[in-house]
mmCIF file of C-alpha atoms and ligand atoms in Angstrom:
data_model
loop_
_atom_site.group_PDB
_atom_site.id
_atom_site.type_symbol
_atom_site.label_atom_id
_atom_site.label_comp_id
_atom_site.label_asym_id
_atom_site.label_seq_id
_atom_site.Cartn_x
_atom_site.Cartn_y
_atom_site.Cartn_z
ATOM 1 C CA UNK L 1 43.700 143.227 55.737
ATOM 2 C CA UNK L 2 46.190 140.599 54.669
ATOM 3 C CA UNK L 3 47.207 137.081 55.719
ATOM 4 C CA UNK L 4 50.702 135.598 55.538
ATOM 5 C CA UNK L 5 50.133 132.077 54.196
ATOM 6 C CA UNK L 6 53.733 130.949 54.708
ATOM 7 C CA UNK L 7 56.341 132.048 57.240
ATOM 8 C CA UNK L 8 58.975 130.597 59.555
ATOM 9 C CA UNK L 9 58.675 132.753 62.651
ATOM 10 C CA UNK L 10 60.188 129.940 64.715
ATOM 11 C CA UNK L 11 63.549 130.662 63.016
ATOM 12 C CA UNK L 12 66.330 132.692 64.587
ATOM 13 C CA UNK L 13 65.866 136.427 64.235
ATOM 14 C CA UNK L 14 62.073 136.187 64.514
ATOM 15 C CA UNK L 15 61.552 133.665 67.338
ATOM 16 C CA UNK L 16 63.564 135.835 69.730
ATOM 17 C CA UNK L 17 61.310 138.877 69.228
ATOM 18 C CA UNK L 18 57.887 137.318 68.685
ATOM 19 C CA UNK L 19 55.804 139.875 70.609
ATOM 20 C CA UNK L 20 57.225 142.609 68.339
ATOM 21 C CA UNK L 21 56.642 140.460 65.206
ATOM 22 C CA UNK L 22 52.998 139.949 66.195
ATOM 23 C CA UNK L 23 52.615 143.641 67.057
ATOM 24 C CA UNK L 24 54.018 144.611 63.633
ATOM 25 C CA UNK L 25 51.452 142.292 62.015
ATOM 26 C CA UNK L 26 48.650 144.075 63.875
ATOM 27 C CA UNK L 27 49.826 147.545 62.925
ATOM 28 C CA UNK L 28 50.050 146.509 59.244
ATOM 29 C CA UNK L 29 46.593 144.869 59.230
ATOM 30 C CA UNK L 30 48.102 141.395 58.795
ATOM 31 C CA UNK L 31 45.547 139.355 60.687
ATOM 32 C CA UNK L 32 46.817 135.751 60.494
ATOM 33 C CA UNK L 33 49.949 133.779 59.684
ATOM 34 C CA UNK L 34 50.756 130.161 58.951
ATOM 35 C CA UNK L 35 54.027 129.032 60.532
ATOM 36 C CA UNK L 36 55.347 126.250 58.313
ATOM 37 C CA UNK L 37 57.279 123.215 59.521
ATOM 38 C CA UNK L 38 60.535 122.210 57.777
ATOM 39 C CA UNK L 39 61.500 119.146 59.842
ATOM 40 C CA UNK L 40 60.301 117.074 62.773
ATOM 41 C CA UNK L 41 63.233 118.138 64.955
ATOM 42 C CA UNK L 42 62.038 121.774 64.995
ATOM 43 C CA UNK L 43 58.294 121.030 64.830
ATOM 44 C CA UNK L 44 57.866 121.591 68.605
ATOM 45 C CA UNK L 45 58.930 125.233 68.163
ATOM 46 C CA UNK L 46 56.304 125.675 65.424
ATOM 47 C CA UNK L 47 53.559 124.109 67.544
ATOM 48 C CA UNK L 48 54.604 126.126 70.574
ATOM 49 C CA UNK L 49 54.062 129.393 68.659
ATOM 50 C CA UNK L 50 50.703 128.184 67.290
ATOM 51 C CA UNK L 51 49.658 127.269 70.847
ATOM 52 C CA UNK L 52 50.629 130.681 72.193
ATOM 53 C CA UNK L 53 49.087 132.898 69.525
ATOM 54 C CA UNK L 54 45.477 132.451 68.454
ATOM 55 C CA UNK L 55 46.021 133.932 64.967
ATOM 56 C CA UNK L 56 49.039 131.757 64.101
ATOM 57 C CA UNK L 57 48.485 128.323 62.569
ATOM 58 C CA UNK L 58 50.920 125.478 61.940
ATOM 59 C CA UNK L 59 51.785 122.765 59.431
ATOM 60 C CA UNK L 60 53.581 119.417 59.750
ATOM 61 C CA UNK L 61 56.179 118.287 57.243
ATOM 62 C CA UNK L 62 59.813 117.839 56.230
ATOM 63 C CA UNK L 63 61.365 120.143 53.614
ATOM 64 C CA UNK L 64 62.958 118.474 50.546
ATOM 65 C CA UNK L 65 66.224 120.371 51.206
ATOM 66 C CA UNK L 66 66.660 118.833 54.657
ATOM 67 C CA UNK L 67 68.719 115.678 54.178
ATOM 68 C CA UNK L 68 70.127 114.532 57.490
ATOM 69 C CA UNK L 69 66.912 114.686 59.462
ATOM 70 C CA UNK L 70 64.343 112.232 60.739
ATOM 71 C CA UNK L 71 62.422 110.684 57.841
ATOM 72 C CA UNK L 72 58.682 110.824 58.558
ATOM 73 C CA UNK L 73 56.263 107.962 57.908
ATOM 74 C CA UNK L 74 52.680 108.504 56.763
ATOM 75 C CA UNK L 75 51.463 107.360 60.191
ATOM 76 C CA UNK L 76 53.710 109.853 62.013
ATOM 77 C CA UNK L 77 52.585 112.756 59.856
ATOM 78 C CA UNK L 78 48.946 111.792 60.339
ATOM 79 C CA UNK L 79 49.378 111.572 64.095
ATOM 80 C CA UNK L 80 51.179 114.926 64.344
ATOM 81 C CA UNK L 81 48.614 116.592 62.080
ATOM 82 C CA UNK L 82 45.874 115.830 64.614
ATOM 83 C CA UNK L 83 47.023 118.848 66.655
ATOM 84 C CA UNK L 84 44.119 121.340 66.562
ATOM 85 C CA UNK L 85 46.211 124.214 65.124
ATOM 86 C CA UNK L 86 47.766 122.109 62.332
ATOM 87 C CA UNK L 87 45.981 123.059 59.104
ATOM 88 C CA UNK L 88 48.311 121.639 56.425
ATOM 89 C CA UNK L 89 50.882 118.994 55.449
ATOM 90 C CA UNK L 90 54.272 120.417 54.400
ATOM 91 C CA UNK L 91 56.317 122.020 53.393
ATOM 92 C CA UNK L 92 57.102 119.179 51.067
ATOM 93 C CA UNK L 93 57.946 118.783 47.385
ATOM 94 C CA UNK L 94 61.073 118.508 45.270
ATOM 95 C CA UNK L 95 64.207 120.630 45.027
ATOM 96 C CA UNK L 96 66.846 119.692 42.461
ATOM 97 C CA UNK L 97 68.606 123.058 42.697
ATOM 98 C CA UNK L 98 71.454 121.792 44.853
ATOM 99 C CA UNK L 99 72.126 118.541 42.994
ATOM 100 C CA UNK L 100 75.912 118.996 43.038
ATOM 101 C CA UNK L 101 77.601 115.780 41.926
ATOM 102 C CA UNK L 102 74.393 113.785 42.145
ATOM 103 C CA UNK L 103 72.104 112.704 39.319
ATOM 104 C CA UNK L 104 68.317 112.830 39.329
ATOM 105 C CA UNK L 105 68.353 109.081 40.031
ATOM 106 C CA UNK L 106 70.102 109.833 43.337
ATOM 107 C CA UNK L 107 67.165 111.986 44.411
ATOM 108 C CA UNK L 108 64.729 109.111 44.808
ATOM 109 C CA UNK L 109 64.661 109.790 48.582
ATOM 110 C CA UNK L 110 63.127 113.204 47.878
ATOM 111 C CA UNK L 111 60.470 111.720 45.636
ATOM 112 C CA UNK L 112 59.652 109.020 48.234
ATOM 113 C CA UNK L 113 59.400 111.669 50.955
ATOM 114 C CA UNK L 114 57.093 113.755 48.768
ATOM 115 C CA UNK L 115 54.833 110.726 48.121
ATOM 116 C CA UNK L 116 54.697 110.082 51.879
ATOM 117 C CA UNK L 117 53.461 113.630 52.473
ATOM 118 C CA UNK L 118 50.817 113.387 49.732
ATOM 119 C CA UNK L 119 49.552 110.134 51.270
ATOM 120 C CA UNK L 120 49.365 111.818 54.687
ATOM 121 C CA UNK L 121 47.377 114.640 53.102
ATOM 122 C CA UNK L 122 44.938 112.064 51.720
ATOM 123 C CA UNK L 123 44.618 110.379 55.109
ATOM 124 C CA UNK L 124 43.965 113.656 56.946
ATOM 125 C CA UNK L 125 42.328 115.570 54.075
ATOM 126 C CA UNK L 126 44.514 118.520 55.035
ATOM 127 C CA UNK L 127 45.944 120.515 52.103
ATOM 128 C CA UNK L 128 49.574 120.248 50.972
ATOM 129 C CA UNK L 129 52.148 123.031 51.024
ATOM 130 C CA UNK L 130 54.382 122.270 48.032
ATOM 131 C CA UNK L 131 57.889 123.614 47.473
ATOM 132 C CA UNK L 132 59.299 123.102 43.972
ATOM 133 C CA UNK L 133 62.627 124.345 42.654
ATOM 134 C CA UNK L 134 64.325 123.244 39.427
ATOM 135 C CA UNK L 135 61.969 120.255 39.533
ATOM 136 C CA UNK L 136 58.580 121.358 38.234
ATOM 137 C CA UNK L 137 57.970 118.436 35.824
ATOM 138 C CA UNK L 138 58.674 115.792 38.456
ATOM 139 C CA UNK L 139 56.721 117.736 41.078
ATOM 140 C CA UNK L 140 53.621 117.919 38.888
ATOM 141 C CA UNK L 141 54.015 114.291 37.776
ATOM 142 C CA UNK L 142 54.156 112.978 41.350
ATOM 143 C CA UNK L 143 51.215 115.170 42.322
ATOM 144 C CA UNK L 144 49.261 113.623 39.467
ATOM 145 C CA UNK L 145 50.323 110.043 40.230
ATOM 146 C CA UNK L 146 49.411 110.412 43.908
ATOM 147 C CA UNK L 147 46.254 112.415 43.126
ATOM 148 C CA UNK L 148 47.362 115.362 45.247
ATOM 149 C CA UNK L 149 44.430 117.349 43.884
ATOM 150 C CA UNK L 150 42.068 115.381 46.132
ATOM 151 C CA UNK L 151 43.292 116.973 49.372
ATOM 152 C CA UNK L 152 44.489 119.956 47.263
ATOM 153 C CA UNK L 153 46.989 122.509 48.432
ATOM 154 C CA UNK L 154 49.222 125.379 47.472
ATOM 155 C CA UNK L 155 52.352 125.837 45.360
ATOM 156 C CA UNK L 156 54.247 128.069 47.771
ATOM 157 C CA UNK L 157 56.717 130.840 46.868
ATOM 158 C CA UNK L 158 55.859 130.215 43.235
ATOM 159 C CA UNK L 159 58.598 131.280 40.793
ATOM 160 C CA UNK L 160 57.832 129.172 37.713
ATOM 161 C CA UNK L 161 56.531 130.487 34.373
ATOM 162 C CA UNK L 162 52.795 130.752 33.671
ATOM 163 C CA UNK L 163 52.384 127.354 31.884
ATOM 164 C CA UNK L 164 53.538 125.605 35.078
ATOM 165 C CA UNK L 165 51.040 127.633 37.103
ATOM 166 C CA UNK L 166 48.300 126.529 34.708
ATOM 167 C CA UNK L 167 49.211 122.876 35.242
ATOM 168 C CA UNK L 168 49.117 123.300 39.036
ATOM 169 C CA UNK L 169 45.784 125.136 38.834
ATOM 170 C CA UNK L 170 44.409 122.264 36.733
ATOM 171 C CA UNK L 171 45.260 119.962 39.643
ATOM 172 C CA UNK L 172 43.110 121.988 42.030
ATOM 173 C CA UNK L 173 46.067 123.827 43.572
ATOM 174 C CA UNK L 174 46.367 127.426 44.726
ATOM 175 C CA UNK L 175 49.361 129.611 43.817
ATOM 176 C CA UNK L 176 51.124 131.574 46.544
ATOM 177 C CA UNK L 177 53.419 134.482 45.696
ATOM 178 C CA UNK L 178 56.160 135.864 47.922
ATOM 179 C CA UNK L 179 58.144 139.110 47.945
ATOM 180 C CA UNK L 180 59.991 137.865 44.856
ATOM 181 C CA UNK L 181 57.088 139.267 42.809
ATOM 182 C CA UNK L 182 58.217 142.787 43.766
ATOM 183 C CA UNK L 183 61.751 142.287 42.418
ATOM 184 C CA UNK L 184 62.344 144.222 39.228
ATOM 185 C CA UNK L 185 63.751 141.222 37.341
ATOM 186 C CA UNK L 186 60.893 138.868 38.266
ATOM 187 C CA UNK L 187 58.851 139.445 35.116
ATOM 188 C CA UNK L 188 57.660 135.815 34.880
ATOM 189 C CA UNK L 189 56.343 135.899 38.438
ATOM 190 C CA UNK L 190 54.640 139.225 37.736
ATOM 191 C CA UNK L 191 52.886 137.655 34.756
ATOM 192 C CA UNK L 192 51.654 134.851 37.036
ATOM 193 C CA UNK L 193 50.495 137.494 39.548
ATOM 194 C CA UNK L 194 48.310 139.065 36.865
ATOM 195 C CA UNK L 195 46.928 135.809 35.412
ATOM 196 C CA UNK L 196 46.126 133.521 38.370
ATOM 197 C CA UNK L 197 42.358 133.490 38.953
ATOM 198 C CA UNK L 198 41.813 135.695 42.004
ATOM 199 C CA UNK L 199 40.025 132.894 43.860
ATOM 200 C CA UNK L 200 43.191 130.730 43.693
ATOM 201 C CA UNK L 201 45.756 133.314 44.759
ATOM 202 C CA UNK L 202 47.567 133.419 48.095
ATOM 203 C CA UNK L 203 50.292 135.744 49.372
ATOM 204 C CA UNK L 204 53.144 134.965 51.718
ATOM 205 C CA UNK L 205 56.474 136.208 53.048
ATOM 206 C CA UNK L 206 58.452 132.946 53.485
ATOM 207 C CA UNK L 207 60.104 135.073 56.196
ATOM 208 C CA UNK L 208 62.794 135.385 57.440
ATOM 209 C CA UNK L 209 63.820 135.063 53.761
ATOM 210 C CA UNK L 210 62.921 137.044 50.631
ATOM 211 C CA UNK L 211 61.887 140.427 51.983
ATOM 212 C CA UNK L 212 59.853 142.377 49.409
ATOM 213 C CA UNK L 213 60.873 145.768 48.022
ATOM 214 C CA UNK L 214 61.552 148.197 49.814
ATOM 215 C CA UNK L 215 63.100 145.840 52.401
ATOM 216 C CA UNK L 216 64.904 143.614 49.894
ATOM 217 C CA UNK L 217 68.055 142.054 51.397
ATOM 218 C CA UNK L 218 66.920 142.782 54.953
ATOM 219 C CA UNK L 219 65.314 140.287 57.357
ATOM 220 C CA UNK L 220 61.718 139.610 56.396
ATOM 221 C CA UNK L 221 58.691 139.240 58.684
ATOM 222 C CA UNK L 222 54.957 138.545 58.291
ATOM 223 C CA UNK L 223 53.992 142.242 58.507
ATOM 224 C CA UNK L 224 55.677 142.763 55.133
ATOM 225 C CA UNK L 225 53.138 140.553 53.354
ATOM 226 C CA UNK L 226 51.182 143.806 53.067
ATOM 227 C CA UNK L 227 53.818 144.977 50.564
ATOM 228 C CA UNK L 228 53.402 141.786 48.537
ATOM 229 C CA UNK L 229 49.626 142.252 48.557
ATOM 230 C CA UNK L 230 49.753 145.898 47.569
ATOM 231 C CA UNK L 231 52.193 145.209 44.745
ATOM 232 C CA UNK L 232 49.956 142.485 43.270
ATOM 233 C CA UNK L 233 46.850 144.686 43.675
ATOM 234 C CA UNK L 234 48.611 147.330 41.611
ATOM 235 C CA UNK L 235 49.620 144.770 38.957
ATOM 236 C CA UNK L 236 46.014 143.599 38.658
ATOM 237 C CA UNK L 237 44.428 147.036 38.808
ATOM 238 C CA UNK L 238 42.583 146.206 42.031
ATOM 239 C CA UNK L 239 42.142 148.148 45.250
ATOM 240 C CA UNK L 240 44.451 146.909 48.040
ATOM 241 C CA UNK L 241 41.399 145.988 50.104
ATOM 242 C CA UNK L 242 39.939 143.858 47.304
ATOM 243 C CA UNK L 243 43.159 141.887 46.885
ATOM 244 C CA UNK L 244 43.508 141.578 50.655
ATOM 245 C CA UNK L 245 39.939 140.377 51.114
ATOM 246 C CA UNK L 246 40.162 137.811 48.296
ATOM 247 C CA UNK L 247 43.486 136.302 49.392
ATOM 248 C CA UNK L 248 42.305 136.216 53.011
ATOM 249 C CA UNK L 249 39.116 134.377 52.075
ATOM 250 C CA UNK L 250 41.186 131.963 49.952
ATOM 251 C CA UNK L 251 43.407 131.276 52.960
ATOM 252 C CA UNK L 252 40.428 130.455 55.191
ATOM 253 C CA UNK L 253 38.848 128.271 52.504
ATOM 254 C CA UNK L 254 41.967 126.281 51.596
ATOM 255 C CA UNK L 255 43.085 125.684 55.182
ATOM 256 C CA UNK L 256 39.497 125.144 56.429
ATOM 257 C CA UNK L 257 39.757 127.802 59.128
ATOM 258 C CA UNK L 258 36.496 129.272 60.422
ATOM 259 C CA UNK L 259 36.632 132.912 59.238
ATOM 260 C CA UNK L 260 35.356 134.251 62.560
ATOM 261 C CA UNK L 261 38.627 133.538 64.427
HETATM 262 ZN ZN1 ZN K 301 59.229 128.020 53.551
#
């Protein structure tokens, strides 16, 4: 059994065939999924899915890539996070990949938004879902300054080298790996997959993006997290069931979900 710790099944291509997506999860022994918010405008669609399906949870947050959207305050995030199916704050973080003509100084809005999310995580004691791309030093620095390790959280779709993983682990964070780990060229991510302590490892799809091998380039969905899990089990020399059990227990522990659901 596996759990998808990060997906966007409210996005086009998945939202329009949800019963099939949930059925595919069942037939691949994927028991739960966390549908992650990327902005407040589309949050209702995330909450709607979490309300309809018992084994789907939700988060509240605004993605660092989303520029022309409503800027959340700490109070708003805290209020929205009171929904009974909301188990995390995010996805949040820093993304300097699409800087374009801008300098790092121009990205202060991203850093402010990230701090806002960390403060909301403190206020609710719900864990953070952190996205970081081309910005790992600043991401870890802000996490340290705002003491993100107190509510804790997960570095999602982790693609950084091992020393960055170590620094996130030292801050009480979990590491979540997506289908990228199955890509032939992803040797750094594969090293992380072998070295992360098993009790801090999560798996995800980030669907509809990043389908694992053998579906690479095709639309992704939560059922395929089983391929991510099996690939990592093989890398670590574990039985699929052992890897599945450990990452499932980690999911329940981090997101404070009673395991009996
Ligand atoms: Zn995502």
